[in-house]
Amino acid sequence: NAFCVLGAVGCLQWNLRRCRAATEEVFRNKFSVGIALVQEPYTGTRGVIKGAGGVRIFQIGSEVRVSKAAVIVFDDSISGTLLSDCSDPNNVFVEFMVADRRLVIASCYSEPDGDLAPLGTRISRFVGESFILGGDLNARNIWWGDRRTNERGMMVYDMVSSGDMHILNTGNAPTFEVFRAGVWCRSRVDVTFCTRDVIDKIEEWRVIEDECDLSDHKPICFKISGSQFLRSPSSTRRYDTRSADWEKFEICTLRNVSVEFFLRVNEVSELEEIIERWMSCIEVSCDESMRKVRKGIVRLKNKWWTEALAGMRHSIRRLARRLRSAPAWMVNDVLFPEYLKAKEEYKEEIRKAKISSWKKFCSEQGGGTVWRAIHGVLCKARRSTFPSTLNVNGMIAGSGRETAV
């Protein structure tokens, strides 16, 4: 395993209110985050979030006790481990290795009348460690920007204070917003806490106010910067040699280092300097002559997504912005009914688009068995090969052995 310095790892925190369309919106990863902390996701009849290719989901759930919290990792090179001894369907704790220490990230959901004591016990296990908690605890407190403080808010505040944790919420934008019985209900029940060890690494915590079309809760984004995450040892390749301009590589290399440079070596102590300069020269030549291997964030494309759906989503967001600034009489009589109707039509169009996409896929299969399409994909799959580089005589090497020679 190797450590890789990441400029920043983007994180998303969002209560999805069991909405299927909102859950699929997370998997599209339009925020381009590496880690997502979700609460109340859509789970269907199985009680767990359905997996997706290239994405790892840490969750606990079943048909009896559905998953109400999960940690989703989109960065396919960051390795994490579920801490099953302190996780349950409502609270998921995942361990990530950062340099020589571990970072534990938790996604938590607590019902409005749920017992907070078990969560407090779990948090106490990470006192003095690097720990981040994000979730919907259904607790209100002026300390994280709410307009008032309730009993649960005081309990949560005491809990995080005893754990030497700090509040990351900034500003006063509501994280929960819904129009009920002719009035706006707004609160900041979605909170993010962290221990002292990582407070200086959390940047740009903010509420995304325009994302209110599918869930009553608003998504929260923040970044973990300046960290060395332990990455999976899948590959050490940095450059795509298939796109290399080898002529340009040779010109660049010869421009920076000449043969006489190596002939000047007279002592063993000078070899270290020669090697460092040679490696730096190769890196510069690669940067100028070939593309880097694309790794990291996974963004899934929905085959059924259309421009029409994108237009409907834009219209819903525009209506939501009008709702927040319109007078009460207009909200009750005109805008809110229009907003609800637009949301239902949007969800219905998503359902129709999925069905139409599936029917199109089935009609294109033709004869043969159900495995025919999968067999075709496997036959066309590119096999893993060693990276190719220039050989001594100027020819392109075709294997690791030829490269070494």
C-alpha positions in Angstrom: 0.0 0.0 0.0 1.1 3.5 -0.7 0.2 6.9 0.6 -0.9 9.6 -1.8 -1.1 13.3 -1.0 -4.5 14.5 -2.0 -5.1 18.2 -2.5 -8.6 17.8 -1.1 -11.2 15.1 -0.7 -14.7 16.4 -1.4 -17.5 15.2 0.9 -21.3 15.3 0.6 -23.7 15.1 3.4 -27.4 14.7 2.6 -30.7 13.3 4.1 -32.5 11.9 1.1 -35.9 11.4 2.9 -36.2 7.9 1.3 -36.7 9.5 -2.1 -35.6 7.2 -4.9 -34.9 10.0 -7.4 -32.7 11.8 -4.8 -30.8 8.6 -4.0 -30.1 8.2 -7.7 -29.0 11.8 -7.9 -26.3 11.1 -5.3 -25.0 8.2 -7.4 -24.7 10.4 -10.4 -22.2 12.3 -8.3 -22.7 15.7 -10.0 -20.9 17.3 -7.0 -17.8 15.3 -7.9 -17.1 14.2 -4.3 -15.0 11.4 -3.1 -17.1 10.4 0.0 -20.8 10.8 0.7 -22.6 10.6 4.0 -26.3 9.9 3.4 -29.2 9.5 5.7 -32.7 8.0 5.0 -31.8 6.7 1.5 -34.2 4.8 -0.7 -33.7 1.1 0.0 -36.6 -0.6 -1.8 -37.8 -3.9 -0.3 -34.4 -5.3 0.5 -33.7 -2.7 3.2 -30.3 -1.7 1.8 -29.1 0.7 -0.9 -28.6 -1.0 -4.3 -25.0 -1.1 -5.3 -23.5 0.5 -8.4 -20.4 -0.3 -10.4 -17.2 1.3 -9.1 -18.9 2.6 -6.0 -18.4 1.1 -2.5 -21.3 1.4 0.0 -20.8 0.9 3.7 -24.1 0.2 5.3 -26.0 -2.2 7.6 -29.6 -3.2 6.9 -32.1 -5.9 6.2 -35.8 -6.3 5.3 -36.6 -6.1 9.1 -34.3 -3.1 9.9 -33.7 -1.0 6.9 -30.5 1.0 6.4 -31.0 4.6 7.5 -27.4 5.8 7.2 -24.5 4.9 4.8 -21.1 6.0 3.8 -20.6 5.9 0.0 -17.0 6.1 -1.4 -16.8 7.3 -5.0 -13.0 7.6 -5.1 -12.1 4.1 -6.2 -8.5 4.4 -4.9 -9.3 5.3 -1.3 -9.6 2.2 0.9 -11.9 2.1 3.9 -13.0 -0.4 6.5 -16.5 -0.7 8.1 -16.2 -0.7 11.9 -19.0 -3.2 12.4 -18.6 -3.4 16.2 -20.0 0.2 16.6 -22.2 0.4 13.5 -25.9 -0.3 13.1 -28.6 0.6 10.5 -28.8 4.2 11.9 -25.1 4.8 12.5 -22.3 3.8 10.2 -18.6 4.2 11.1 -15.9 3.8 8.5 -12.2 3.8 9.1 -9.8 5.4 6.6 -6.0 5.4 7.0 -4.4 8.9 6.8 -0.6 8.9 6.9 0.3 7.0 10.1 -3.1 7.5 11.8 -6.6 6.5 11.2 -9.5 8.8 10.3 -13.0 7.6 11.3 -15.9 9.1 9.4 -19.5 8.5 10.6 -22.9 8.9 9.0 -25.7 9.0 11.6 -29.4 9.4 11.7 -31.5 9.7 14.8 -35.3 9.7 14.8 -37.0 12.7 16.5 -37.8 10.6 19.5 -34.8 8.3 19.3 -32.4 7.6 22.2 -29.1 9.6 21.8 -27.3 7.7 24.6 -26.0 4.8 22.4 -24.6 7.3 19.9 -22.9 9.2 22.7 -21.2 6.0 23.9 -19.9 5.3 20.4 -18.6 8.8 20.0 -16.7 8.6 23.3 -14.6 5.8 21.8 -12.9 8.2 19.4 -11.9 10.9 21.9 -8.4 12.1 21.0 -8.5 10.5 17.6 -9.2 11.9 14.1 -13.0 11.7 13.8 -15.7 13.4 11.6 -19.5 12.9 12.2 -22.1 14.1 9.8 -25.8 13.4 9.9 -29.4 14.3 10.8 -29.8 14.1 14.6 -33.2 15.9 14.6 -31.8 18.3 17.2 -32.0 22.1 17.2 -29.5 24.4 18.8 -28.4 28.0 18.3 -24.8 26.8 18.5 -25.0 25.3 15.0 -27.1 28.1 13.5 -30.7 27.2 14.3 -33.1 29.9 15.5 -33.9 28.1 18.7 -32.7 25.3 21.0 -34.7 22.3 22.1 -34.0 19.6 24.6 -32.5 17.2 22.1 -30.3 20.1 20.9 -28.9 20.5 24.4 -28.3 16.7 24.7 -26.4 16.7 21.5 -24.4 19.7 22.5 -23.4 18.1 25.8 -22.5 14.9 23.9 -20.2 16.5 21.4 -18.6 18.8 24.1 -17.8 15.9 26.3 -16.1 14.2 23.3 -14.0 17.3 22.7 -15.6 17.8 19.3 -16.1 21.0 17.3 -19.1 22.2 15.3 -18.4 22.7 11.6 -21.8 24.3 10.7 -21.4 27.9 9.6 -23.8 30.6 8.5 -27.6 30.4 9.1 -28.9 28.8 5.9 -31.5 26.2 6.8 -30.6 22.5 6.1 -34.3 21.5 6.3 -37.0 23.5 4.6 -40.6 22.5 3.8 -44.0 24.3 3.3 -46.6 22.8 5.6 -50.1 24.1 6.5 -49.5 27.4 4.9 -46.2 28.2 6.6 -42.5 27.6 6.0 -40.9 25.1 8.4 -37.1 25.7 8.5 -34.4 24.3 10.8 -30.8 23.3 10.9 -31.0 19.7 12.1 -28.3 18.4 9.8 -25.0 18.9 11.6 -21.3 18.1 11.1 -18.8 17.7 14.0 -15.1 16.8 14.1 -12.4 16.4 16.7 -9.5 18.8 17.3 -7.1 16.7 15.2 -8.9 17.4 11.9 -10.6 20.8 12.4 -7.8 22.6 10.6 -8.3 20.2 7.6 -12.0 20.9 7.0 -12.6 23.6 4.5 -15.5 25.2 2.6 -18.4 23.8 4.7 -21.5 25.1 3.0 -25.2 24.3 2.4 -26.2 23.9 -1.3 -29.4 26.0 -1.2 -30.6 25.4 -4.8 -30.8 21.6 -4.3 -34.3 21.4 -2.9 -36.3 19.7 -5.7 -36.3 16.1 -4.4 -35.7 16.1 -0.7 -36.8 18.4 2.1 -33.3 18.5 3.3 -30.5 20.4 1.5 -27.2 18.8 0.7 -24.1 19.9 2.6 -20.6 19.9 1.0 -17.2 20.3 2.6 -13.6 19.3 1.9 -10.9 17.4 3.8 -7.7 19.0 2.7 -4.0 18.3 3.1 -4.4 14.6 4.0 -2.5 11.5 3.0 -5.1 8.8 2.5 -4.0 5.2 2.3 -4.9 4.2 -1.3 -5.6 0.8 -2.6 -2.5 -0.8 -4.2 -4.3 -1.4 -7.5 -1.7 0.3 -9.8 1.3 2.6 -9.6 0.9 3.8 -13.2 0.9 7.6 -13.6 0.9 8.0 -17.4 -1.1 6.6 -20.3 1.7 5.3 -22.6 -0.8 4.5 -25.3 -1.2 8.2 -26.0 2.5 8.9 -25.9 4.3 11.0 -28.5 7.6 9.1 -28.3 9.4 11.5 -30.7 8.5 14.4 -28.5 9.5 12.3 -25.4 13.0 11.7 -26.9 13.5 15.3 -27.9 12.5 16.5 -24.4 14.7 14.0 -22.7 17.8 14.8 -24.8 17.2 18.5 -24.3 17.4 18.2 -20.5 20.1 15.5 -20.0 22.9 14.6 -22.3 25.0 11.4 -22.5 28.0 13.4 -21.2 26.1 14.0 -18.0 26.4 10.4 -17.1 30.0 10.0 -18.2 31.1 12.6 -15.6 30.3 10.2 -12.8 33.6 9.4 -11.0 32.4 8.4 -7.5 29.7 6.3 -6.0 28.5 9.3 -3.9 27.6 11.1 -7.1 25.1 8.4 -8.2 22.3 9.7 -5.9 22.4 13.1 -7.5 22.5 11.6 -11.0 19.5 9.3 -10.3 17.4 12.2 -8.8 18.1 14.4 -11.8 17.4 11.5 -14.3 14.0 10.7 -12.6 13.1 14.4 -12.7 14.0 14.6 -16.3 11.8 11.5 -17.2 8.9 13.1 -15.3 9.2 16.3 -17.2 9.4 14.4 -20.5 6.3 12.4 -19.6 4.3 15.5 -18.7 5.0 17.0 -22.1 4.5 13.9 -24.2 1.6 11.9 -22.8 -1.5 12.0 -20.7 -1.8 11.1 -17.1 -3.8 8.0 -16.1 -7.2 9.1 -15.0 -8.0 7.8 -11.5 -10.2 8.7 -8.6 -13.7 10.0 -8.7 -16.4 7.7 -10.1 -19.3 9.5 -11.9 -22.1 7.2 -13.1 -24.2 8.0 -16.1 -27.8 7.1 -16.2 -28.8 5.7 -19.5 -32.3 7.0 -19.1 -31.4 10.6 -18.3 -32.6 13.1 -20.9 -32.4 16.8 -21.6 -36.1 17.0 -21.0 -35.6 15.8 -17.4 -32.8 18.3 -16.9 -35.1 21.1 -18.0 -37.8 19.9 -15.6 -35.3 19.9 -12.7 -34.2 23.4 -13.6 -37.9 24.6 -13.6 -38.4 23.0 -10.1 -35.4 24.8 -8.7 -36.6 28.1 -10.2 -40.0 27.6 -8.5 -38.3 26.7 -5.2 -36.4 30.0 -5.3 -39.6 31.9 -6.0 -41.3 30.2 -3.1 -38.7 31.5 -0.6 -39.1 35.1 -1.6 -42.9 35.3 -2.5 -45.6 36.7 -0.2 -47.6 34.2 1.9 -50.8 34.7 -0.1 -49.1 33.9 -3.4 -47.3 30.8 -1.9 -50.6 29.3 -0.5 -52.8 30.0 -3.5 -50.5 29.8 -6.5 -46.8 28.8 -6.2 -46.9 25.9 -3.7 -49.6 23.9 -5.6 -47.6 24.5 -8.8 -44.4 23.4 -7.1 -45.9 20.2 -5.8 -47.4 19.4 -9.2 -44.1 20.0 -10.9 -42.3 17.7 -8.4 -44.8 14.8 -9.0 -44.6 15.3 -12.8 -40.8 15.2 -12.6 -40.8 11.9 -10.6 -43.4 10.4 -13.0 -41.2 11.3 -16.0 -38.2 9.8 -14.3 -40.2 6.5 -13.9 -41.3 6.6 -17.5 -37.8 7.3 -18.7 -36.4 4.3 -16.8 -39.1 2.0 -18.2 -38.6 3.2 -21.7 -34.8 2.8 -21.4 -35.2 -0.8 -20.2 -37.6 -1.7 -23.0 -35.2 -0.2 -25.5 -32.3 -2.3 -24.0 -34.4 -5.5 -24.2 -35.6 -4.9 -27.8 -32.0 -4.4 -28.9 -30.8 -7.8 -27.6 -32.1 -9.8 -30.6 -31.8 -13.6 -30.6 -29.7 -15.8 -28.3 -29.6 -16.1 -24.5 -29.7 -13.5 -21.8 -25.9 -13.8 -21.5 -25.2 -12.9 -25.0 -24.7 -9.2 -24.3 -22.5 -9.9 -21.3 -20.4 -12.3 -23.3 -19.8 -9.7 -26.0 -18.6 -7.2 -23.4 -16.2 -9.6 -21.9 -14.8 -10.6 -25.3 -14.1 -7.0 -26.1 -12.6 -6.1 -22.7 -9.1 -4.9 -22.8 -6.6 -7.1 -21.0 -4.2 -5.6 -18.5 -0.7 -5.1 -19.9 2.6 -3.8 -18.6 3.2 -0.1 -19.5 5.4 0.3 -22.5 8.4 2.6 -22.6 11.3 3.3 -24.9 14.1 0.8 -25.2 17.8 1.6 -25.4 17.9 1.5 -29.1 14.9 3.7 -29.6 12.3 0.9 -30.1 9.2 0.7 -28.0 9.4 -2.1 -25.5 6.4 -4.5 -25.4 6.8 -6.0 -21.9 8.2 -5.3 -18.5 11.2 -7.6 -19.2 12.1 -5.6 -22.4 11.8 -2.3 -20.5 14.1 -3.5 -17.7 16.7 -4.8 -20.3 
